[in-house]
XYZ file of N, CA, C and O in Angstrom:
544
model
N -14.429 -13.337 18.396
C -13.157 -13.010 18.340
C -12.323 -14.091 19.227
O -11.158 -14.543 18.740
N -12.729 -14.316 20.306
C -12.123 -15.220 21.182
C -11.959 -16.706 20.572
O -10.999 -17.316 20.739
N -13.081 -17.154 20.085
C -13.191 -18.423 19.412
C -12.320 -18.551 18.214
O -11.494 -19.505 18.124
N -12.279 -17.461 17.459
C -11.367 -17.432 16.099
C -9.944 -17.479 16.643
O -9.206 -18.235 16.130
N -9.503 -16.632 17.601
C -8.078 -16.633 17.941
C -7.694 -17.839 18.715
O -6.535 -18.379 18.499
N -8.625 -18.393 19.410
C -8.297 -19.575 20.289
C -8.105 -20.815 19.239
O -7.280 -21.507 19.417
N -9.053 -20.915 18.264
C -8.967 -22.078 17.237
C -7.803 -21.927 16.453
O -7.131 -22.944 16.080
N -7.198 -20.741 16.089
C -6.226 -20.497 15.184
C -4.753 -20.565 15.934
O -3.876 -20.793 15.300
N -4.783 -20.261 17.080
C -3.419 -20.232 17.709
C -3.391 -21.269 18.923
O -2.288 -21.987 18.859
N -4.407 -21.358 19.821
C -4.143 -22.258 20.984
C -4.044 -23.724 20.660
O -3.786 -24.518 21.484
N -4.530 -24.074 19.453
C -4.528 -25.549 18.900
C -2.973 -25.924 18.814
O -2.762 -27.076 18.678
N -2.017 -24.897 18.783
C -0.697 -25.370 18.728
C -0.396 -26.248 19.905
O 0.575 -27.205 19.709
N -0.903 -26.015 21.001
C -0.431 -26.806 22.176
C -0.813 -28.293 22.062
O 0.105 -29.091 22.279
N -2.003 -28.771 21.745
C -2.330 -30.063 21.640
C -1.594 -30.633 20.403
O -1.036 -31.720 20.407
N -1.467 -29.912 19.335
C -0.892 -30.424 18.169
C 0.637 -30.695 18.367
O 1.138 -31.544 17.942
N 1.355 -29.703 19.119
C 2.776 -29.962 19.448
C 2.950 -31.136 20.336
O 3.906 -31.902 20.143
N 2.145 -31.262 21.253
C 2.098 -32.570 22.097
C 1.953 -33.776 21.403
O 2.784 -34.836 21.494
N 0.962 -33.814 20.341
C 0.754 -35.072 19.629
C 1.949 -35.319 18.773
O 2.322 -36.668 18.670
N 2.685 -34.330 18.289
C 3.886 -34.657 17.518
C 5.305 -34.552 18.150
O 6.279 -34.418 17.445
N 5.093 -34.475 19.406
C 6.331 -34.515 20.394
C 7.292 -33.233 19.906
O 8.445 -33.396 19.836
N 6.684 -31.979 19.844
C 7.525 -30.861 19.392
C 7.443 -29.945 20.660
O 6.389 -29.717 21.232
N 8.730 -29.587 20.955
C 8.758 -28.745 22.187
C 8.400 -27.283 21.727
O 8.989 -26.872 20.728
N 7.604 -26.528 22.492
C 7.254 -25.218 22.219
C 7.558 -24.385 23.288
O 7.475 -24.779 24.529
N 7.811 -23.096 23.015
C 8.008 -22.180 24.283
C 6.581 -21.409 24.558
O 5.961 -20.761 23.589
N 5.852 -21.846 25.493
C 4.583 -21.409 25.896
C 4.368 -19.889 25.960
O 3.297 -19.412 25.434
N 5.328 -19.227 26.492
C 5.175 -17.744 26.446
C 4.986 -17.164 25.048
O 4.196 -16.299 24.858
N 5.766 -17.565 24.134
C 5.650 -17.093 22.880
C 4.201 -17.473 22.077
O 3.655 -16.534 21.506
N 3.665 -18.586 22.494
C 2.380 -18.840 21.926
C 1.360 -17.991 22.648
O 0.368 -17.478 21.903
N 1.529 -17.762 23.921
C 0.458 -16.935 24.602
C 0.621 -15.450 24.169
O -0.354 -14.727 23.995
N 1.719 -15.045 23.690
C 1.924 -13.748 23.213
C 1.345 -13.531 21.743
O 0.584 -12.571 21.467
N 1.447 -14.570 21.075
C 0.816 -14.584 19.784
C -0.758 -14.622 19.876
O -1.398 -13.957 19.099
N -1.150 -15.406 20.733
C -2.563 -15.437 20.995
C -3.102 -14.051 21.546
O -4.234 -13.555 20.910
N -2.474 -13.450 22.247
C -2.804 -11.922 22.796
C -2.866 -11.149 21.663
O -3.959 -10.296 21.500
N -1.751 -11.039 20.793
C -1.615 -9.986 19.681
C -2.691 -10.402 18.552
O -3.083 -9.436 17.916
N -2.829 -11.726 18.377
C -3.939 -12.212 17.487
C -5.348 -11.743 17.816
O -5.991 -11.230 16.954
N -5.548 -11.812 19.181
C -6.983 -11.289 19.656
C -7.168 -9.865 19.407
O -8.092 -9.398 18.958
N -6.060 -8.970 19.838
C -6.033 -7.582 19.690
C -6.156 -7.281 18.097
O -6.923 -6.241 17.736
N -5.478 -7.942 17.186
C -5.551 -7.723 15.798
C -6.948 -7.941 15.322
O -7.466 -7.079 14.582
N -7.454 -8.977 15.678
C -8.842 -9.265 15.250
C -9.915 -8.243 15.761
O -10.780 -7.775 15.170
N -9.740 -7.914 17.011
C -10.605 -7.043 17.658
C -10.570 -5.654 16.823
O -11.532 -5.037 16.631
N -9.309 -5.219 16.477
C -9.090 -4.054 15.692
C -9.837 -3.987 14.391
O -10.456 -3.076 13.863
N -9.617 -5.103 13.657
C -10.180 -5.393 12.391
C -11.754 -5.439 12.522
O -12.565 -4.829 11.791
N -12.364 -6.115 13.484
C -13.796 -6.191 13.688
C -14.402 -4.824 14.030
O -15.384 -4.467 13.577
N -13.737 -4.034 14.706
C -14.023 -2.708 15.143
C -14.113 -1.760 13.857
O -14.967 -0.988 13.741
N -13.132 -1.904 12.910
C -13.276 -1.138 11.705
C -14.416 -1.613 10.877
O -15.138 -0.787 10.291
N -14.832 -2.853 10.871
C -15.847 -3.345 10.224
C -17.116 -2.915 10.884
O -18.188 -2.449 10.202
N -17.235 -2.883 12.040
C -18.279 -2.225 12.831
C -18.658 -0.817 12.602
O -19.675 -0.280 12.412
N -17.455 -0.053 12.441
C -17.379 1.295 12.128
C -18.039 1.494 10.630
O -18.931 2.367 10.368
N -17.507 0.650 9.660
C -18.207 0.718 8.389
C -19.644 0.464 8.335
O -20.372 1.030 7.578
N -20.070 -0.528 9.201
C -21.459 -0.848 9.311
C -22.298 0.131 9.816
O -23.439 0.580 9.413
N -21.681 0.981 10.692
C -22.386 2.001 11.335
C -22.683 3.284 10.319
O -23.704 4.044 10.319
N -21.625 3.550 9.401
C -21.631 4.589 8.481
C -22.667 4.156 7.324
O -23.253 5.100 6.689
N -22.652 2.972 6.795
C -23.354 2.596 5.799
C -24.458 1.602 6.083
O -24.360 0.783 6.879
N -25.587 1.754 5.448
C -26.632 0.734 5.744
C -26.642 -0.507 4.871
O -27.332 -1.423 5.333
N -25.696 -0.496 3.942
C -25.711 -1.793 3.126
C -24.463 -2.586 3.724
O -23.379 -1.965 3.891
N -24.586 -3.792 3.907
C -23.689 -4.668 4.484
C -22.262 -4.819 3.407
O -21.263 -4.933 3.841
N -22.668 -4.716 2.176
C -21.527 -4.841 1.299
C -20.673 -3.639 1.352
O -19.463 -3.877 1.273
N -21.077 -2.342 1.514
C -20.336 -1.182 1.736
C -19.351 -1.395 3.024
O -18.263 -1.109 3.094
N -20.121 -1.858 4.013
C -19.429 -2.070 5.282
C -18.246 -2.994 5.238
O -17.125 -2.931 5.665
N -18.446 -4.106 4.320
C -17.427 -5.087 4.237
C -16.292 -4.611 3.385
O -15.083 -4.802 3.631
N -16.559 -3.610 2.364
C -15.577 -3.082 1.514
C -14.654 -2.045 2.424
O -13.433 -1.978 2.240
N -15.309 -1.382 3.461
C -14.408 -0.551 4.321
C -13.343 -1.474 5.058
O -12.227 -1.037 4.972
N -13.899 -2.428 5.747
C -12.826 -3.239 6.330
C -11.889 -3.987 5.478
O -10.666 -3.915 5.671
N -12.351 -4.576 4.396
C -11.498 -5.190 3.410
C -10.596 -4.266 2.751
O -9.320 -4.613 2.547
N -11.066 -3.031 2.461
C -10.323 -2.010 1.825
C -9.129 -1.485 2.617
O -7.944 -1.349 2.216
N -9.441 -1.343 3.916
C -8.646 -0.801 4.891
C -7.387 -1.795 5.098
O -6.155 -1.574 5.093
N -7.718 -3.068 5.125
C -6.701 -4.242 5.182
C -5.889 -4.330 4.031
O -4.675 -4.444 4.142
N -6.440 -4.110 2.813
C -5.669 -4.266 1.686
C -4.722 -3.000 1.546
O -3.509 -3.266 1.255
N -5.103 -1.873 1.933
C -4.384 -0.679 1.872
C -3.145 -1.033 2.868
O -1.966 -0.740 2.547
N -3.545 -1.497 4.081
C -2.420 -1.650 5.057
C -1.453 -2.574 4.696
O -0.275 -2.524 4.778
N -1.991 -3.747 3.917
C -0.990 -4.658 3.438
C 0.001 -4.078 2.412
O 1.173 -4.410 2.362
N -0.576 -3.391 1.384
C 0.255 -2.836 0.466
C 1.209 -1.886 1.037
O 2.420 -1.793 0.602
N 0.824 -1.012 1.978
C 1.655 -0.095 2.608
C 2.900 -0.766 3.344
O 4.063 -0.477 3.260
N 2.549 -1.934 3.969
C 3.663 -2.773 4.558
C 4.557 -3.292 3.585
O 5.800 -3.350 3.740
N 4.052 -3.746 2.540
C 4.857 -4.301 1.428
C 5.829 -3.176 0.881
O 7.006 -3.300 0.698
N 5.292 -2.070 0.515
C 5.931 -0.997 -0.058
C 7.143 -0.471 0.836
O 8.234 -0.228 0.468
N 6.767 -0.417 2.166
C 7.761 0.054 3.225
C 8.945 -0.964 3.331
O 10.000 -0.612 3.508
N 8.628 -2.201 2.950
C 9.707 -3.165 3.099
C 10.481 -3.210 1.766
O 11.771 -3.714 1.884
N 9.984 -2.616 0.706
C 10.796 -2.610 -0.634
C 11.698 -1.462 -0.761
O 12.696 -1.538 -1.465
N 11.188 -0.266 -0.327
C 11.924 0.952 -0.573
C 12.271 1.573 0.823
O 11.482 1.921 1.499
N 13.525 1.755 1.007
C 14.107 2.212 2.379
C 13.588 3.620 2.620
O 13.240 3.973 3.811
N 13.472 4.440 1.562
C 12.963 5.747 1.818
C 11.378 5.785 2.133
O 10.917 6.966 2.653
N 10.804 4.876 1.949
C 9.239 4.785 2.413
C 8.938 3.945 3.565
O 7.884 3.508 3.841
N 10.083 3.551 4.452
C 10.128 2.872 5.532
C 8.996 3.377 6.639
O 8.322 2.453 7.304
N 8.776 4.527 6.593
C 7.866 5.249 7.560
C 6.339 4.656 7.354
O 5.578 4.800 8.190
N 6.091 4.261 6.155
C 4.704 3.710 5.791
C 4.322 2.561 6.597
O 3.148 2.111 6.870
N 5.281 1.828 7.060
C 4.946 0.622 7.893
C 4.176 0.855 9.145
O 3.412 0.087 9.533
N 4.400 1.996 9.673
C 3.607 2.434 10.878
C 2.158 2.569 10.566
O 1.372 2.695 11.688
N 1.742 2.621 9.376
C 0.302 2.800 9.152
C -0.304 1.454 8.844
O -1.451 1.499 8.301
N 0.281 0.465 9.056
C -0.248 -0.850 8.756
C -0.272 -1.845 9.949
O 0.679 -1.955 10.693
N -1.377 -2.528 10.100
C -1.578 -3.392 11.240
C -0.591 -4.571 11.064
O -0.175 -5.163 12.069
N -0.334 -4.955 9.831
C 0.554 -6.013 9.671
C 2.052 -5.886 10.132
O 2.837 -6.746 10.328
N 2.475 -4.520 10.219
C 3.654 -4.228 10.886
C 3.680 -4.695 12.367
O 4.559 -5.215 12.895
N 2.717 -4.282 12.870
C 2.402 -4.501 14.502
C 2.166 -6.049 14.816
O 2.391 -6.334 15.902
N 1.551 -6.652 13.761
C 1.291 -7.998 14.025
C 2.427 -8.841 13.576
O 2.436 -9.268 12.422
N 3.379 -9.089 14.333
C 4.560 -9.784 13.980
C 4.675 -10.997 14.722
O 5.170 -11.128 15.928
N 4.172 -12.088 14.134
C 4.020 -13.476 14.847
C 5.437 -14.033 15.103
O 5.611 -14.694 16.165
N 6.353 -13.733 14.332
C 7.734 -14.359 14.640
C 8.393 -13.563 15.733
O 8.980 -14.422 16.537
N 8.376 -12.346 15.969
C 8.756 -11.722 17.003
C 8.157 -12.251 18.381
O 8.810 -12.484 19.436
N 6.760 -12.427 18.410
C 6.163 -13.011 19.352
C 6.437 -14.254 19.778
O 6.699 -14.642 20.947
N 6.482 -15.240 18.823
C 6.825 -16.683 19.070
C 8.279 -16.757 19.676
O 8.546 -17.309 20.620
N 9.133 -16.087 18.761
C 10.635 -16.372 19.118
C 11.115 -15.627 20.389
O 11.998 -16.005 21.156
N 10.633 -14.323 20.549
C 11.083 -13.493 21.817
C 10.090 -13.403 22.849
O 10.448 -12.977 23.920
N 8.923 -13.842 22.520
C 7.718 -13.587 23.474
C 7.490 -12.163 23.685
O 7.146 -11.563 24.839
N 7.666 -11.269 22.823
C 7.582 -9.838 22.805
C 6.613 -9.224 21.716
O 6.295 -9.794 20.695
N 5.992 -8.078 21.913
C 5.230 -7.401 20.953
C 6.207 -6.292 20.354
O 7.152 -5.977 20.985
N 5.640 -5.931 18.983
C 6.439 -4.834 18.423
C 5.965 -3.611 19.283
O 5.000 -3.482 19.794
N 7.011 -2.617 19.397
C 6.575 -1.387 20.211
C 5.420 -0.798 19.632
O 5.335 -0.508 18.398
N 4.541 -0.424 20.401
C 3.395 0.289 20.039
C 2.246 -0.588 19.550
O 1.070 0.048 19.402
N 2.445 -1.885 19.520
C 1.325 -2.785 19.024
C 0.115 -2.809 19.735
O -1.096 -2.556 19.380
N 0.412 -2.778 21.118
C -0.850 -2.739 22.045
C -1.623 -1.518 21.940
O -2.902 -1.499 21.791
N -0.885 -0.455 21.888
C -1.535 0.880 21.783
C -2.214 1.068 20.596
O -3.466 1.593 20.607
N -1.587 0.554 19.391
C -2.353 0.738 18.083
C -3.537 -0.147 18.164
O -4.683 0.402 17.642
N -3.567 -1.347 18.343
C -4.689 -2.317 18.330
C -5.719 -1.798 19.239
O -7.038 -1.658 18.896
N -5.455 -1.690 20.520
C -6.466 -1.146 21.480
C -7.026 0.099 21.070
O -8.123 0.345 21.179
N -6.130 1.083 20.626
C -6.617 2.350 20.281
C -7.707 2.442 19.135
O -8.532 3.108 19.277
N -7.154 1.709 18.146
C -7.966 1.639 16.900
C -9.308 0.946 17.390
O -10.424 1.375 16.880
N -9.308 -0.149 18.047
C -10.589 -0.885 18.512
C -11.514 0.030 19.318
O -12.691 0.111 19.025
N -10.924 0.765 20.261
C -11.705 1.622 21.186
C -12.302 2.685 20.308
O -13.513 3.036 20.446
N -11.508 3.436 19.654
C -11.862 4.713 19.036
C -12.853 4.299 17.817
O -13.869 4.972 17.789
N -12.656 3.308 17.065
C -13.630 2.821 16.026
C -15.014 2.346 16.596
O -15.958 2.666 16.182
N -14.842 1.505 17.791
C -16.111 1.046 18.378
C -16.970 2.364 18.951
O -18.113 2.472 18.759
N -16.245 3.203 19.634
C -17.037 4.426 20.158
C -17.480 5.246 19.179
O -18.652 5.743 19.215
N -16.680 5.430 18.120
C -17.312 6.349 17.018
C -18.413 5.671 16.315
O -19.395 6.360 15.963
N -18.381 4.336 16.047
C -19.415 3.529 15.440
C -20.615 3.810 16.414
O -21.912 3.818 15.777
N -20.565 3.514 17.811
C -21.752 3.719 18.596
C -22.348 5.067 18.463
O -23.565 5.219 18.418
N -21.571 5.999 18.512
C -22.020 7.287 18.432
C -22.724 7.641 17.093
O -23.821 8.191 17.195
N -22.116 7.305 15.992
C -22.652 7.394 14.716
C -24.065 6.682 14.571
O -24.950 7.165 13.983
N -24.012 5.415 15.144
C -25.233 4.584 14.931
C -26.307 5.158 15.639
O -27.548 5.168 15.210
N -25.953 5.704 16.958
C -27.140 6.280 17.701
C -27.662 7.471 17.053
O -28.774 7.933 17.455
N -26.888 8.105 16.258
C -27.367 9.457 15.604
C -28.172 9.146 14.449
O -28.799 9.981 13.845
N -28.050 7.895 13.840
C -28.794 7.692 12.546
C -30.177 7.833 12.759
O -30.696 7.337 13.825
N -30.962 7.973 11.787
C -32.326 8.128 11.746
C -32.814 6.723 11.403
O -32.739 6.358 10.178
N -33.221 5.892 12.280
C -33.748 4.598 12.140
C -35.228 4.614 11.985
O -35.903 5.029 12.781
N -35.721 4.427 10.709
C -37.228 4.487 10.485
C -37.823 2.972 10.683
O -37.166 1.954 10.361
N -38.901 2.979 11.195
C -39.613 1.852 11.550
C -40.400 1.357 10.481
O -40.955 1.879 9.629
């Protein structure tokens, strides 16, 4: 997760230097942190799916399906004002890179959501995996 987030976000520093672009480093560090937490939450959902199912295809479907559903919820919430509450059920609402870069801030609740999902999913997956009957 650290390598993925570093490669995708922190390369902004040397690239901006090469092209003589001024950047606000606090915003980049906030995006890096929120990207790392977003990745951790997604990976923990995949880990949870892997603990529930013995086939890796089903585990991938759990993580992919969750992301697709969250993406659709985020879009629907943006299209219809009466469904605005649906945005809170999407990681994509909490991962707002523009707010992070421009203001150096997180969306309210982003840290709680990402860390909460990651910890709960990981602990549930560990519990479930240890309960499984692993045949030799």
